Amino acid sequence: MADRLGSVWKFLSHNKYWIVVFLGVIIVGFLDDNSFLQRMEQEFQIRDLKSQIEEYNNRYETDSRQLRELNRNPKAIEKIARERYFMKADDEDIFVLSDDTRSTVTENETTE
């Protein structure tokens, strides 16, 4: 037992600088708050956030273009009301065609 303890002590005393460097690299590289693993996770997060920013900027540009068109052209408001909200003028009828297989008319609805 003493021989084994002596050989371990001899190894530690001859390689103490390498052991300290190795432990330092392990602590800084993997266990610290600013570790290599944390840095990689943050890089991935930054990449995702940049792609989201680009997507939101594109959506903003599209919506801004559409808003400018609505402010300039009153017919555009009518077009959006007809397409999205199924609004109609007084002298016209709208027929909505659907691919749904279930019935859209319930028993409480009346037809004109």
PDB file of N, CA and C in Angstrom:
ATOM      1  N   MET A   1       0.822  -1.184   0.000  1.00  0.00           N
ATOM      2  CA  MET A   1       0.000   0.000   0.000  1.00  0.00           C
ATOM      3  C   MET A   1       0.872   1.255   0.000  1.00  0.00           C
ATOM      4  N   ALA A   2       1.911   1.254   0.812  1.00  0.00           N
ATOM      5  CA  ALA A   2       2.808   2.408   0.885  1.00  0.00           C
ATOM      6  C   ALA A   2       3.557   2.579  -0.419  1.00  0.00           C
ATOM      7  N   ASP A   3       3.897   1.433  -1.068  1.00  0.00           N
ATOM      8  CA  ASP A   3       4.582   1.505  -2.359  1.00  0.00           C
ATOM      9  C   ASP A   3       3.673   2.134  -3.419  1.00  0.00           C
ATOM     10  N   ARG A   4       2.419   1.742  -3.379  1.00  0.00           N
ATOM     11  CA  ARG A   4       1.461   2.276  -4.336  1.00  0.00           C
ATOM     12  C   ARG A   4       1.229   3.771  -4.084  1.00  0.00           C
ATOM     13  N   LEU A   5       1.104   4.180  -2.846  1.00  0.00           N
ATOM     14  CA  LEU A   5       0.921   5.588  -2.489  1.00  0.00           C
ATOM     15  C   LEU A   5       2.152   6.405  -2.872  1.00  0.00           C
ATOM     16  N   GLY A   6       3.321   5.821  -2.719  1.00  0.00           N
ATOM     17  CA  GLY A   6       4.553   6.496  -3.103  1.00  0.00           C
ATOM     18  C   GLY A   6       4.641   6.696  -4.604  1.00  0.00           C
ATOM     19  N   SER A   7       4.197   5.713  -5.383  1.00  0.00           N
ATOM     20  CA  SER A   7       4.252   5.850  -6.838  1.00  0.00           C
ATOM     21  C   SER A   7       3.228   6.893  -7.319  1.00  0.00           C
ATOM     22  N   VAL A   8       2.091   6.942  -6.665  1.00  0.00           N
ATOM     23  CA  VAL A   8       1.097   7.960  -7.019  1.00  0.00           C
ATOM     24  C   VAL A   8       1.636   9.343  -6.677  1.00  0.00           C
ATOM     25  N   TRP A   9       2.243   9.483  -5.522  1.00  0.00           N
ATOM     26  CA  TRP A   9       2.809  10.772  -5.112  1.00  0.00           C
ATOM     27  C   TRP A   9       3.928  11.201  -6.060  1.00  0.00           C
ATOM     28  N   LYS A  10       4.726  10.271  -6.480  1.00  0.00           N
ATOM     29  CA  LYS A  10       5.817  10.569  -7.414  1.00  0.00           C
ATOM     30  C   LYS A  10       5.250  11.027  -8.762  1.00  0.00           C
ATOM     31  N   PHE A  11       4.208  10.337  -9.231  1.00  0.00           N
ATOM     32  CA  PHE A  11       3.567  10.730 -10.495  1.00  0.00           C
ATOM     33  C   PHE A  11       2.980  12.133 -10.393  1.00  0.00           C
ATOM     34  N   LEU A  12       2.277  12.413  -9.283  1.00  0.00           N
ATOM     35  CA  LEU A  12       1.671  13.727  -9.100  1.00  0.00           C
ATOM     36  C   LEU A  12       2.723  14.824  -8.986  1.00  0.00           C
ATOM     37  N   SER A  13       3.796  14.558  -8.311  1.00  0.00           N
ATOM     38  CA  SER A  13       4.818  15.588  -8.127  1.00  0.00           C
ATOM     39  C   SER A  13       5.572  15.875  -9.429  1.00  0.00           C
ATOM     40  N   HIS A  14       5.755  14.877 -10.282  1.00  0.00           N
ATOM     41  CA  HIS A  14       6.461  15.092 -11.548  1.00  0.00           C
ATOM     42  C   HIS A  14       5.562  15.738 -12.611  1.00  0.00           C
ATOM     43  N   ASN A  15       4.270  15.509 -12.529  1.00  0.00           N
ATOM     44  CA  ASN A  15       3.349  15.994 -13.563  1.00  0.00           C
ATOM     45  C   ASN A  15       2.341  17.002 -13.022  1.00  0.00           C
ATOM     46  N   LYS A  16       2.696  17.729 -11.966  1.00  0.00           N
ATOM     47  CA  LYS A  16       1.726  18.622 -11.337  1.00  0.00           C
ATOM     48  C   LYS A  16       1.286  19.749 -12.266  1.00  0.00           C
ATOM     49  N   TYR A  17       2.151  20.256 -13.108  1.00  0.00           N
ATOM     50  CA  TYR A  17       1.770  21.334 -14.011  1.00  0.00           C
ATOM     51  C   TYR A  17       0.815  20.826 -15.103  1.00  0.00           C
ATOM     52  N   TRP A  18       1.099  19.638 -15.614  1.00  0.00           N
ATOM     53  CA  TRP A  18       0.219  19.072 -16.641  1.00  0.00           C
ATOM     54  C   TRP A  18      -1.161  18.741 -16.070  1.00  0.00           C
ATOM     55  N   ILE A  19      -1.195  18.294 -14.852  1.00  0.00           N
ATOM     56  CA  ILE A  19      -2.473  17.979 -14.210  1.00  0.00           C
ATOM     57  C   ILE A  19      -3.290  19.254 -14.004  1.00  0.00           C
ATOM     58  N   VAL A  20      -2.618  20.322 -13.553  1.00  0.00           N
ATOM     59  CA  VAL A  20      -3.311  21.598 -13.346  1.00  0.00           C
ATOM     60  C   VAL A  20      -3.822  22.150 -14.680  1.00  0.00           C
ATOM     61  N   VAL A  21      -3.017  22.052 -15.727  1.00  0.00           N
ATOM     62  CA  VAL A  21      -3.442  22.523 -17.045  1.00  0.00           C
ATOM     63  C   VAL A  21      -4.631  21.692 -17.534  1.00  0.00           C
ATOM     64  N   PHE A  22      -4.551  20.395 -17.386  1.00  0.00           N
ATOM     65  CA  PHE A  22      -5.636  19.510 -17.812  1.00  0.00           C
ATOM     66  C   PHE A  22      -6.931  19.821 -17.060  1.00  0.00           C
ATOM     67  N   LEU A  23      -6.852  19.967 -15.752  1.00  0.00           N
ATOM     68  CA  LEU A  23      -8.047  20.288 -14.964  1.00  0.00           C
ATOM     69  C   LEU A  23      -8.593  21.670 -15.330  1.00  0.00           C
ATOM     70  N   GLY A  24      -7.698  22.611 -15.589  1.00  0.00           N
ATOM     71  CA  GLY A  24      -8.135  23.948 -16.000  1.00  0.00           C
ATOM     72  C   GLY A  24      -8.875  23.923 -17.321  1.00  0.00           C
ATOM     73  N   VAL A  25      -8.365  23.153 -18.282  1.00  0.00           N
ATOM     74  CA  VAL A  25      -9.035  23.040 -19.576  1.00  0.00           C
ATOM     75  C   VAL A  25     -10.391  22.376 -19.416  1.00  0.00           C
ATOM     76  N   ILE A  26     -10.483  21.366 -18.594  1.00  0.00           N
ATOM     77  CA  ILE A  26     -11.764  20.688 -18.354  1.00  0.00           C
ATOM     78  C   ILE A  26     -12.765  21.654 -17.730  1.00  0.00           C
ATOM     79  N   ILE A  27     -12.332  22.404 -16.722  1.00  0.00           N
ATOM     80  CA  ILE A  27     -13.238  23.327 -16.041  1.00  0.00           C
ATOM     81  C   ILE A  27     -13.684  24.441 -16.974  1.00  0.00           C
ATOM     82  N   VAL A  28     -12.736  25.072 -17.657  1.00  0.00           N
ATOM     83  CA  VAL A  28     -13.076  26.186 -18.539  1.00  0.00           C
ATOM     84  C   VAL A  28     -13.808  25.700 -19.793  1.00  0.00           C
ATOM     85  N   GLY A  29     -13.429  24.566 -20.308  1.00  0.00           N
ATOM     86  CA  GLY A  29     -14.013  24.084 -21.553  1.00  0.00           C
ATOM     87  C   GLY A  29     -15.392  23.481 -21.424  1.00  0.00           C
ATOM     88  N   PHE A  30     -15.710  22.888 -20.284  1.00  0.00           N
ATOM     89  CA  PHE A  30     -16.966  22.161 -20.184  1.00  0.00           C
ATOM     90  C   PHE A  30     -17.829  22.532 -18.986  1.00  0.00           C
ATOM     91  N   LEU A  31     -17.247  22.955 -17.887  1.00  0.00           N
ATOM     92  CA  LEU A  31     -18.026  23.159 -16.671  1.00  0.00           C
ATOM     93  C   LEU A  31     -18.345  24.619 -16.381  1.00  0.00           C
ATOM     94  N   ASP A  32     -17.630  25.546 -16.948  1.00  0.00           N
ATOM     95  CA  ASP A  32     -17.788  26.958 -16.658  1.00  0.00           C
ATOM     96  C   ASP A  32     -19.026  27.522 -17.357  1.00  0.00           C
ATOM     97  N   ASP A  33     -19.502  28.693 -16.889  1.00  0.00           N
ATOM     98  CA  ASP A  33     -20.639  29.350 -17.542  1.00  0.00           C
ATOM     99  C   ASP A  33     -20.285  29.830 -18.941  1.00  0.00           C
ATOM    100  N   ASN A  34     -19.041  30.111 -19.202  1.00  0.00           N
ATOM    101  CA  ASN A  34     -18.590  30.548 -20.521  1.00  0.00           C
ATOM    102  C   ASN A  34     -17.873  29.418 -21.255  1.00  0.00           C
ATOM    103  N   SER A  35     -18.320  28.213 -21.058  1.00  0.00           N
ATOM    104  CA  SER A  35     -17.644  27.057 -21.627  1.00  0.00           C
ATOM    105  C   SER A  35     -17.869  26.942 -23.132  1.00  0.00           C
ATOM    106  N   PHE A  36     -17.138  26.047 -23.727  1.00  0.00           N
ATOM    107  CA  PHE A  36     -17.243  25.780 -25.156  1.00  0.00           C
ATOM    108  C   PHE A  36     -18.647  25.290 -25.516  1.00  0.00           C
ATOM    109  N   LEU A  37     -19.217  24.446 -24.687  1.00  0.00           N
ATOM    110  CA  LEU A  37     -20.560  23.929 -24.953  1.00  0.00           C
ATOM    111  C   LEU A  37     -21.598  25.045 -24.907  1.00  0.00           C
ATOM    112  N   GLN A  38     -21.484  25.923 -23.907  1.00  0.00           N
ATOM    113  CA  GLN A  38     -22.398  27.060 -23.816  1.00  0.00           C
ATOM    114  C   GLN A  38     -22.258  27.970 -25.031  1.00  0.00           C
ATOM    115  N   ARG A  39     -21.027  28.169 -25.469  1.00  0.00           N
ATOM    116  CA  ARG A  39     -20.759  29.019 -26.630  1.00  0.00           C
ATOM    117  C   ARG A  39     -21.418  28.451 -27.888  1.00  0.00           C
ATOM    118  N   MET A  40     -21.339  27.142 -28.079  1.00  0.00           N
ATOM    119  CA  MET A  40     -21.960  26.513 -29.239  1.00  0.00           C
ATOM    120  C   MET A  40     -23.485  26.631 -29.182  1.00  0.00           C
ATOM    121  N   GLU A  41     -24.067  26.427 -28.002  1.00  0.00           N
ATOM    122  CA  GLU A  41     -25.516  26.561 -27.855  1.00  0.00           C
ATOM    123  C   GLU A  41     -25.959  27.988 -28.170  1.00  0.00           C
ATOM    124  N   GLN A  42     -25.180  28.963 -27.723  1.00  0.00           N
ATOM    125  CA  GLN A  42     -25.512  30.357 -27.989  1.00  0.00           C
ATOM    126  C   GLN A  42     -25.364  30.692 -29.471  1.00  0.00           C
ATOM    127  N   GLU A  43     -24.392  30.108 -30.142  1.00  0.00           N
ATOM    128  CA  GLU A  43     -24.240  30.322 -31.583  1.00  0.00           C
ATOM    129  C   GLU A  43     -25.447  29.776 -32.346  1.00  0.00           C
ATOM    130  N   PHE A  44     -25.939  28.600 -31.959  1.00  0.00           N
ATOM    131  CA  PHE A  44     -27.122  28.038 -32.598  1.00  0.00           C
ATOM    132  C   PHE A  44     -28.340  28.924 -32.344  1.00  0.00           C
ATOM    133  N   GLN A  45     -28.453  29.414 -31.123  1.00  0.00           N
ATOM    134  CA  GLN A  45     -29.571  30.282 -30.779  1.00  0.00           C
ATOM    135  C   GLN A  45     -29.507  31.591 -31.580  1.00  0.00           C
ATOM    136  N   ILE A  46     -28.319  32.151 -31.742  1.00  0.00           N
ATOM    137  CA  ILE A  46     -28.149  33.379 -32.527  1.00  0.00           C
ATOM    138  C   ILE A  46     -28.553  33.133 -33.973  1.00  0.00           C
ATOM    139  N   ARG A  47     -28.171  32.004 -34.527  1.00  0.00           N
ATOM    140  CA  ARG A  47     -28.524  31.670 -35.905  1.00  0.00           C
ATOM    141  C   ARG A  47     -30.043  31.571 -36.067  1.00  0.00           C
ATOM    142  N   ASP A  48     -30.713  30.929 -35.105  1.00  0.00           N
ATOM    143  CA  ASP A  48     -32.171  30.815 -35.161  1.00  0.00           C
ATOM    144  C   ASP A  48     -32.838  32.189 -35.046  1.00  0.00           C
ATOM    145  N   LEU A  49     -32.336  33.015 -34.150  1.00  0.00           N
ATOM    146  CA  LEU A  49     -32.914  34.342 -33.968  1.00  0.00           C
ATOM    147  C   LEU A  49     -32.717  35.221 -35.196  1.00  0.00           C
ATOM    148  N   LYS A  50     -31.572  35.099 -35.851  1.00  0.00           N
ATOM    149  CA  LYS A  50     -31.346  35.875 -37.077  1.00  0.00           C
ATOM    150  C   LYS A  50     -32.307  35.442 -38.180  1.00  0.00           C
ATOM    151  N   SER A  51     -32.579  34.154 -38.284  1.00  0.00           N
ATOM    152  CA  SER A  51     -33.525  33.699 -39.302  1.00  0.00           C
ATOM    153  C   SER A  51     -34.935  34.191 -38.977  1.00  0.00           C
ATOM    154  N   GLN A  52     -35.293  34.235 -37.696  1.00  0.00           N
ATOM    155  CA  GLN A  52     -36.594  34.775 -37.309  1.00  0.00           C
ATOM    156  C   GLN A  52     -36.683  36.262 -37.617  1.00  0.00           C
ATOM    157  N   ILE A  53     -35.607  37.004 -37.373  1.00  0.00           N
ATOM    158  CA  ILE A  53     -35.585  38.431 -37.682  1.00  0.00           C
ATOM    159  C   ILE A  53     -35.788  38.648 -39.173  1.00  0.00           C
ATOM    160  N   GLU A  54     -35.121  37.857 -39.983  1.00  0.00           N
ATOM    161  CA  GLU A  54     -35.273  37.980 -41.432  1.00  0.00           C
ATOM    162  C   GLU A  54     -36.702  37.676 -41.864  1.00  0.00           C
ATOM    163  N   GLU A  55     -37.293  36.651 -41.267  1.00  0.00           N
ATOM    164  CA  GLU A  55     -38.675  36.300 -41.597  1.00  0.00           C
ATOM    165  C   GLU A  55     -39.629  37.429 -41.212  1.00  0.00           C
ATOM    166  N   TYR A  56     -39.447  38.006 -40.020  1.00  0.00           N
ATOM    167  CA  TYR A  56     -40.309  39.099 -39.582  1.00  0.00           C
ATOM    168  C   TYR A  56     -40.106  40.347 -40.429  1.00  0.00           C
ATOM    169  N   ASN A  57     -38.881  40.615 -40.850  1.00  0.00           N
ATOM    170  CA  ASN A  57     -38.635  41.761 -41.728  1.00  0.00           C
ATOM    171  C   ASN A  57     -39.324  41.574 -43.073  1.00  0.00           C
ATOM    172  N   ASN A  58     -39.281  40.372 -43.624  1.00  0.00           N
ATOM    173  CA  ASN A  58     -39.978  40.092 -44.885  1.00  0.00           C
ATOM    174  C   ASN A  58     -41.484  40.257 -44.723  1.00  0.00           C
ATOM    175  N   ARG A  59     -42.018  39.748 -43.624  1.00  0.00           N
ATOM    176  CA  ARG A  59     -43.449  39.878 -43.365  1.00  0.00           C
ATOM    177  C   ARG A  59     -43.832  41.357 -43.195  1.00  0.00           C
ATOM    178  N   TYR A  60     -42.962  42.123 -42.533  1.00  0.00           N
ATOM    179  CA  TYR A  60     -43.203  43.555 -42.340  1.00  0.00           C
ATOM    180  C   TYR A  60     -43.237  44.281 -43.679  1.00  0.00           C
ATOM    181  N   GLU A  61     -42.300  43.956 -44.555  1.00  0.00           N
ATOM    182  CA  GLU A  61     -42.269  44.588 -45.873  1.00  0.00           C
ATOM    183  C   GLU A  61     -43.532  44.263 -46.664  1.00  0.00           C
ATOM    184  N   THR A  62     -43.957  43.018 -46.626  1.00  0.00           N
ATOM    185  CA  THR A  62     -45.172  42.612 -47.338  1.00  0.00           C
ATOM    186  C   THR A  62     -46.391  43.346 -46.787  1.00  0.00           C
ATOM    187  N   ASP A  63     -46.520  43.388 -45.479  1.00  0.00           N
ATOM    188  CA  ASP A  63     -47.655  44.069 -44.863  1.00  0.00           C
ATOM    189  C   ASP A  63     -47.617  45.574 -45.115  1.00  0.00           C
ATOM    190  N   SER A  64     -46.422  46.161 -45.105  1.00  0.00           N
ATOM    191  CA  SER A  64     -46.304  47.599 -45.385  1.00  0.00           C
ATOM    192  C   SER A  64     -46.721  47.902 -46.814  1.00  0.00           C
ATOM    193  N   ARG A  65     -46.305  47.063 -47.765  1.00  0.00           N
ATOM    194  CA  ARG A  65     -46.715  47.245 -49.150  1.00  0.00           C
ATOM    195  C   ARG A  65     -48.232  47.160 -49.288  1.00  0.00           C
ATOM    196  N   GLN A  66     -48.818  46.184 -48.610  1.00  0.00           N
ATOM    197  CA  GLN A  66     -50.259  46.011 -48.677  1.00  0.00           C
ATOM    198  C   GLN A  66     -50.981  47.193 -48.022  1.00  0.00           C
ATOM    199  N   LEU A  67     -50.461  47.710 -46.929  1.00  0.00           N
ATOM    200  CA  LEU A  67     -51.063  48.863 -46.264  1.00  0.00           C
ATOM    201  C   LEU A  67     -50.988  50.108 -47.146  1.00  0.00           C
ATOM    202  N   ARG A  68     -49.857  50.330 -47.805  1.00  0.00           N
ATOM    203  CA  ARG A  68     -49.742  51.467 -48.735  1.00  0.00           C
ATOM    204  C   ARG A  68     -50.755  51.334 -49.874  1.00  0.00           C
ATOM    205  N   GLU A  69     -50.920  50.127 -50.369  1.00  0.00           N
ATOM    206  CA  GLU A  69     -51.894  49.894 -51.437  1.00  0.00           C
ATOM    207  C   GLU A  69     -53.307  50.177 -50.948  1.00  0.00           C
ATOM    208  N   LEU A  70     -53.621  49.793 -49.727  1.00  0.00           N
ATOM    209  CA  LEU A  70     -54.952  50.051 -49.182  1.00  0.00           C
ATOM    210  C   LEU A  70     -55.197  51.543 -48.996  1.00  0.00           C
ATOM    211  N   ASN A  71     -54.166  52.271 -48.606  1.00  0.00           N
ATOM    212  CA  ASN A  71     -54.316  53.718 -48.422  1.00  0.00           C
ATOM    213  C   ASN A  71     -54.479  54.437 -49.754  1.00  0.00           C
ATOM    214  N   ARG A  72     -53.871  53.948 -50.816  1.00  0.00           N
ATOM    215  CA  ARG A  72     -53.931  54.590 -52.128  1.00  0.00           C
ATOM    216  C   ARG A  72     -55.169  54.198 -52.920  1.00  0.00           C
ATOM    217  N   ASN A  73     -55.607  52.971 -52.798  1.00  0.00           N
ATOM    218  CA  ASN A  73     -56.630  52.444 -53.687  1.00  0.00           C
ATOM    219  C   ASN A  73     -57.829  51.936 -52.880  1.00  0.00           C
ATOM    220  N   PRO A  74     -58.975  52.637 -52.933  1.00  0.00           N
ATOM    221  CA  PRO A  74     -60.156  52.165 -52.196  1.00  0.00           C
ATOM    222  C   PRO A  74     -60.708  50.852 -52.750  1.00  0.00           C
ATOM    223  N   LYS A  75     -60.445  50.553 -54.005  1.00  0.00           N
ATOM    224  CA  LYS A  75     -60.895  49.279 -54.579  1.00  0.00           C
ATOM    225  C   LYS A  75     -60.182  48.097 -53.923  1.00  0.00           C
ATOM    226  N   ALA A  76     -58.966  48.322 -53.411  1.00  0.00           N
ATOM    227  CA  ALA A  76     -58.218  47.246 -52.749  1.00  0.00           C
ATOM    228  C   ALA A  76     -58.914  46.830 -51.460  1.00  0.00           C
ATOM    229  N   ILE A  77     -59.496  47.792 -50.745  1.00  0.00           N
ATOM    230  CA  ILE A  77     -60.235  47.465 -49.515  1.00  0.00           C
ATOM    231  C   ILE A  77     -61.428  46.591 -49.864  1.00  0.00           C
ATOM    232  N   GLU A  78     -62.132  46.949 -50.935  1.00  0.00           N
ATOM    233  CA  GLU A  78     -63.276  46.162 -51.378  1.00  0.00           C
ATOM    234  C   GLU A  78     -62.847  44.752 -51.774  1.00  0.00           C
ATOM    235  N   LYS A  79     -61.726  44.647 -52.443  1.00  0.00           N
ATOM    236  CA  LYS A  79     -61.224  43.339 -52.864  1.00  0.00           C
ATOM    237  C   LYS A  79     -60.905  42.455 -51.661  1.00  0.00           C
ATOM    238  N   ILE A  80     -60.241  43.006 -50.659  1.00  0.00           N
ATOM    239  CA  ILE A  80     -59.906  42.230 -49.457  1.00  0.00           C
ATOM    240  C   ILE A  80     -61.164  41.843 -48.701  1.00  0.00           C
ATOM    241  N   ALA A  81     -62.130  42.759 -48.604  1.00  0.00           N
ATOM    242  CA  ALA A  81     -63.388  42.441 -47.919  1.00  0.00           C
ATOM    243  C   ALA A  81     -64.106  41.302 -48.619  1.00  0.00           C
ATOM    244  N   ARG A  82     -64.085  41.296 -49.933  1.00  0.00           N
ATOM    245  CA  ARG A  82     -64.755  40.220 -50.671  1.00  0.00           C
ATOM    246  C   ARG A  82     -64.015  38.891 -50.532  1.00  0.00           C
ATOM    247  N   GLU A  83     -62.675  38.912 -50.627  1.00  0.00           N
ATOM    248  CA  GLU A  83     -61.904  37.660 -50.620  1.00  0.00           C
ATOM    249  C   GLU A  83     -61.797  37.037 -49.239  1.00  0.00           C
ATOM    250  N   ARG A  84     -61.516  37.839 -48.247  1.00  0.00           N
ATOM    251  CA  ARG A  84     -61.258  37.275 -46.918  1.00  0.00           C
ATOM    252  C   ARG A  84     -62.508  37.120 -46.073  1.00  0.00           C
ATOM    253  N   TYR A  85     -63.412  38.078 -46.175  1.00  0.00           N
ATOM    254  CA  TYR A  85     -64.557  38.109 -45.261  1.00  0.00           C
ATOM    255  C   TYR A  85     -65.877  37.799 -45.949  1.00  0.00           C
ATOM    256  N   PHE A  86     -65.837  37.449 -47.224  1.00  0.00           N
ATOM    257  CA  PHE A  86     -67.014  37.064 -48.001  1.00  0.00           C
ATOM    258  C   PHE A  86     -68.099  38.131 -47.962  1.00  0.00           C
ATOM    259  N   MET A  87     -67.722  39.386 -47.964  1.00  0.00           N
ATOM    260  CA  MET A  87     -68.691  40.473 -48.015  1.00  0.00           C
ATOM    261  C   MET A  87     -69.130  40.661 -49.466  1.00  0.00           C
ATOM    262  N   LYS A  88     -70.311  41.256 -49.631  1.00  0.00           N
ATOM    263  CA  LYS A  88     -70.853  41.395 -50.977  1.00  0.00           C
ATOM    264  C   LYS A  88     -71.569  42.725 -51.107  1.00  0.00           C
ATOM    265  N   ALA A  89     -71.761  43.100 -52.342  1.00  0.00           N
ATOM    266  CA  ALA A  89     -72.559  44.293 -52.621  1.00  0.00           C
ATOM    267  C   ALA A  89     -74.037  43.910 -52.518  1.00  0.00           C
ATOM    268  N   ASP A  90     -74.915  44.923 -52.508  1.00  0.00           N
ATOM    269  CA  ASP A  90     -76.344  44.655 -52.335  1.00  0.00           C
ATOM    270  C   ASP A  90     -76.953  43.893 -53.509  1.00  0.00           C
ATOM    271  N   ASP A  91     -76.419  44.083 -54.688  1.00  0.00           N
ATOM    272  CA  ASP A  91     -77.038  43.492 -55.876  1.00  0.00           C
ATOM    273  C   ASP A  91     -76.347  42.215 -56.364  1.00  0.00           C
ATOM    274  N   GLU A  92     -75.647  41.533 -55.502  1.00  0.00           N
ATOM    275  CA  GLU A  92     -74.957  40.323 -55.950  1.00  0.00           C
ATOM    276  C   GLU A  92     -75.098  39.199 -54.935  1.00  0.00           C
ATOM    277  N   ASP A  93     -74.894  37.998 -55.404  1.00  0.00           N
ATOM    278  CA  ASP A  93     -74.922  36.805 -54.550  1.00  0.00           C
ATOM    279  C   ASP A  93     -73.546  36.171 -54.564  1.00  0.00           C
ATOM    280  N   ILE A  94     -73.182  35.561 -53.435  1.00  0.00           N
ATOM    281  CA  ILE A  94     -71.883  34.900 -53.328  1.00  0.00           C
ATOM    282  C   ILE A  94     -72.121  33.421 -53.098  1.00  0.00           C
ATOM    283  N   PHE A  95     -71.428  32.613 -53.867  1.00  0.00           N
ATOM    284  CA  PHE A  95     -71.472  31.173 -53.691  1.00  0.00           C
ATOM    285  C   PHE A  95     -70.093  30.709 -53.264  1.00  0.00           C
ATOM    286  N   VAL A  96     -70.025  30.038 -52.110  1.00  0.00           N
ATOM    287  CA  VAL A  96     -68.761  29.541 -51.597  1.00  0.00           C
ATOM    288  C   VAL A  96     -68.720  28.044 -51.856  1.00  0.00           C
ATOM    289  N   LEU A  97     -67.751  27.630 -52.625  1.00  0.00           N
ATOM    290  CA  LEU A  97     -67.591  26.213 -52.942  1.00  0.00           C
ATOM    291  C   LEU A  97     -66.551  25.622 -52.005  1.00  0.00           C
ATOM    292  N   SER A  98     -66.859  24.467 -51.459  1.00  0.00           N
ATOM    293  CA  SER A  98     -65.966  23.850 -50.496  1.00  0.00           C
ATOM    294  C   SER A  98     -65.760  22.395 -50.845  1.00  0.00           C
ATOM    295  N   ASP A  99     -64.619  21.866 -50.465  1.00  0.00           N
ATOM    296  CA  ASP A  99     -64.314  20.456 -50.684  1.00  0.00           C
ATOM    297  C   ASP A  99     -64.670  19.593 -49.483  1.00  0.00           C
ATOM    298  N   ASP A 100     -65.238  20.188 -48.462  1.00  0.00           N
ATOM    299  CA  ASP A 100     -65.592  19.435 -47.258  1.00  0.00           C
ATOM    300  C   ASP A 100     -66.678  18.421 -47.579  1.00  0.00           C
ATOM    301  N   THR A 101     -66.587  17.243 -46.993  1.00  0.00           N
ATOM    302  CA  THR A 101     -67.586  16.210 -47.237  1.00  0.00           C
ATOM    303  C   THR A 101     -68.739  16.306 -46.252  1.00  0.00           C
ATOM    304  N   ARG A 102     -68.536  16.931 -45.111  1.00  0.00           N
ATOM    305  CA  ARG A 102     -69.615  17.031 -44.136  1.00  0.00           C
ATOM    306  C   ARG A 102     -70.531  18.193 -44.507  1.00  0.00           C
ATOM    307  N   SER A 103     -71.750  18.131 -44.062  1.00  0.00           N
ATOM    308  CA  SER A 103     -72.746  19.134 -44.402  1.00  0.00           C
ATOM    309  C   SER A 103     -72.487  20.408 -43.616  1.00  0.00           C
ATOM    310  N   THR A 104     -72.582  21.557 -44.284  1.00  0.00           N
ATOM    311  CA  THR A 104     -72.353  22.834 -43.618  1.00  0.00           C
ATOM    312  C   THR A 104     -73.653  23.459 -43.142  1.00  0.00           C
ATOM    313  N   VAL A 105     -74.797  22.933 -43.564  1.00  0.00           N
ATOM    314  CA  VAL A 105     -76.091  23.470 -43.153  1.00  0.00           C
ATOM    315  C   VAL A 105     -76.569  22.678 -41.945  1.00  0.00           C
ATOM    316  N   THR A 106     -76.911  23.383 -40.887  1.00  0.00           N
ATOM    317  CA  THR A 106     -77.441  22.722 -39.698  1.00  0.00           C
ATOM    318  C   THR A 106     -78.958  22.772 -39.731  1.00  0.00           C
ATOM    319  N   GLU A 107     -79.618  22.107 -38.843  1.00  0.00           N
ATOM    320  CA  GLU A 107     -81.054  22.025 -38.874  1.00  0.00           C
ATOM    321  C   GLU A 107     -81.741  23.316 -38.436  1.00  0.00           C
ATOM    322  N   ASN A 108     -81.040  24.234 -37.762  1.00  0.00           N
ATOM    323  CA  ASN A 108     -81.636  25.466 -37.314  1.00  0.00           C
ATOM    324  C   ASN A 108     -81.509  26.600 -38.333  1.00  0.00           C
ATOM    325  N   GLU A 109     -80.747  26.412 -39.382  1.00  0.00           N
ATOM    326  CA  GLU A 109     -80.554  27.448 -40.372  1.00  0.00           C
ATOM    327  C   GLU A 109     -81.717  27.476 -41.344  1.00  0.00           C
ATOM    328  N   THR A 110     -82.025  28.682 -41.800  1.00  0.00           N
ATOM    329  CA  THR A 110     -83.067  28.837 -42.820  1.00  0.00           C
ATOM    330  C   THR A 110     -82.440  29.367 -44.084  1.00  0.00           C
ATOM    331  N   THR A 111     -83.018  29.077 -45.193  1.00  0.00           N
ATOM    332  CA  THR A 111     -82.510  29.570 -46.481  1.00  0.00           C
ATOM    333  C   THR A 111     -83.431  30.632 -47.011  1.00  0.00           C
ATOM    334  N   GLU A 112     -82.891  31.548 -47.769  1.00  0.00           N
ATOM    335  CA  GLU A 112     -83.686  32.642 -48.336  1.00  0.00           C
ATOM    336  C   GLU A 112     -84.027  32.332 -49.762  1.00  0.00           C
TER     337      GLU A 112
END
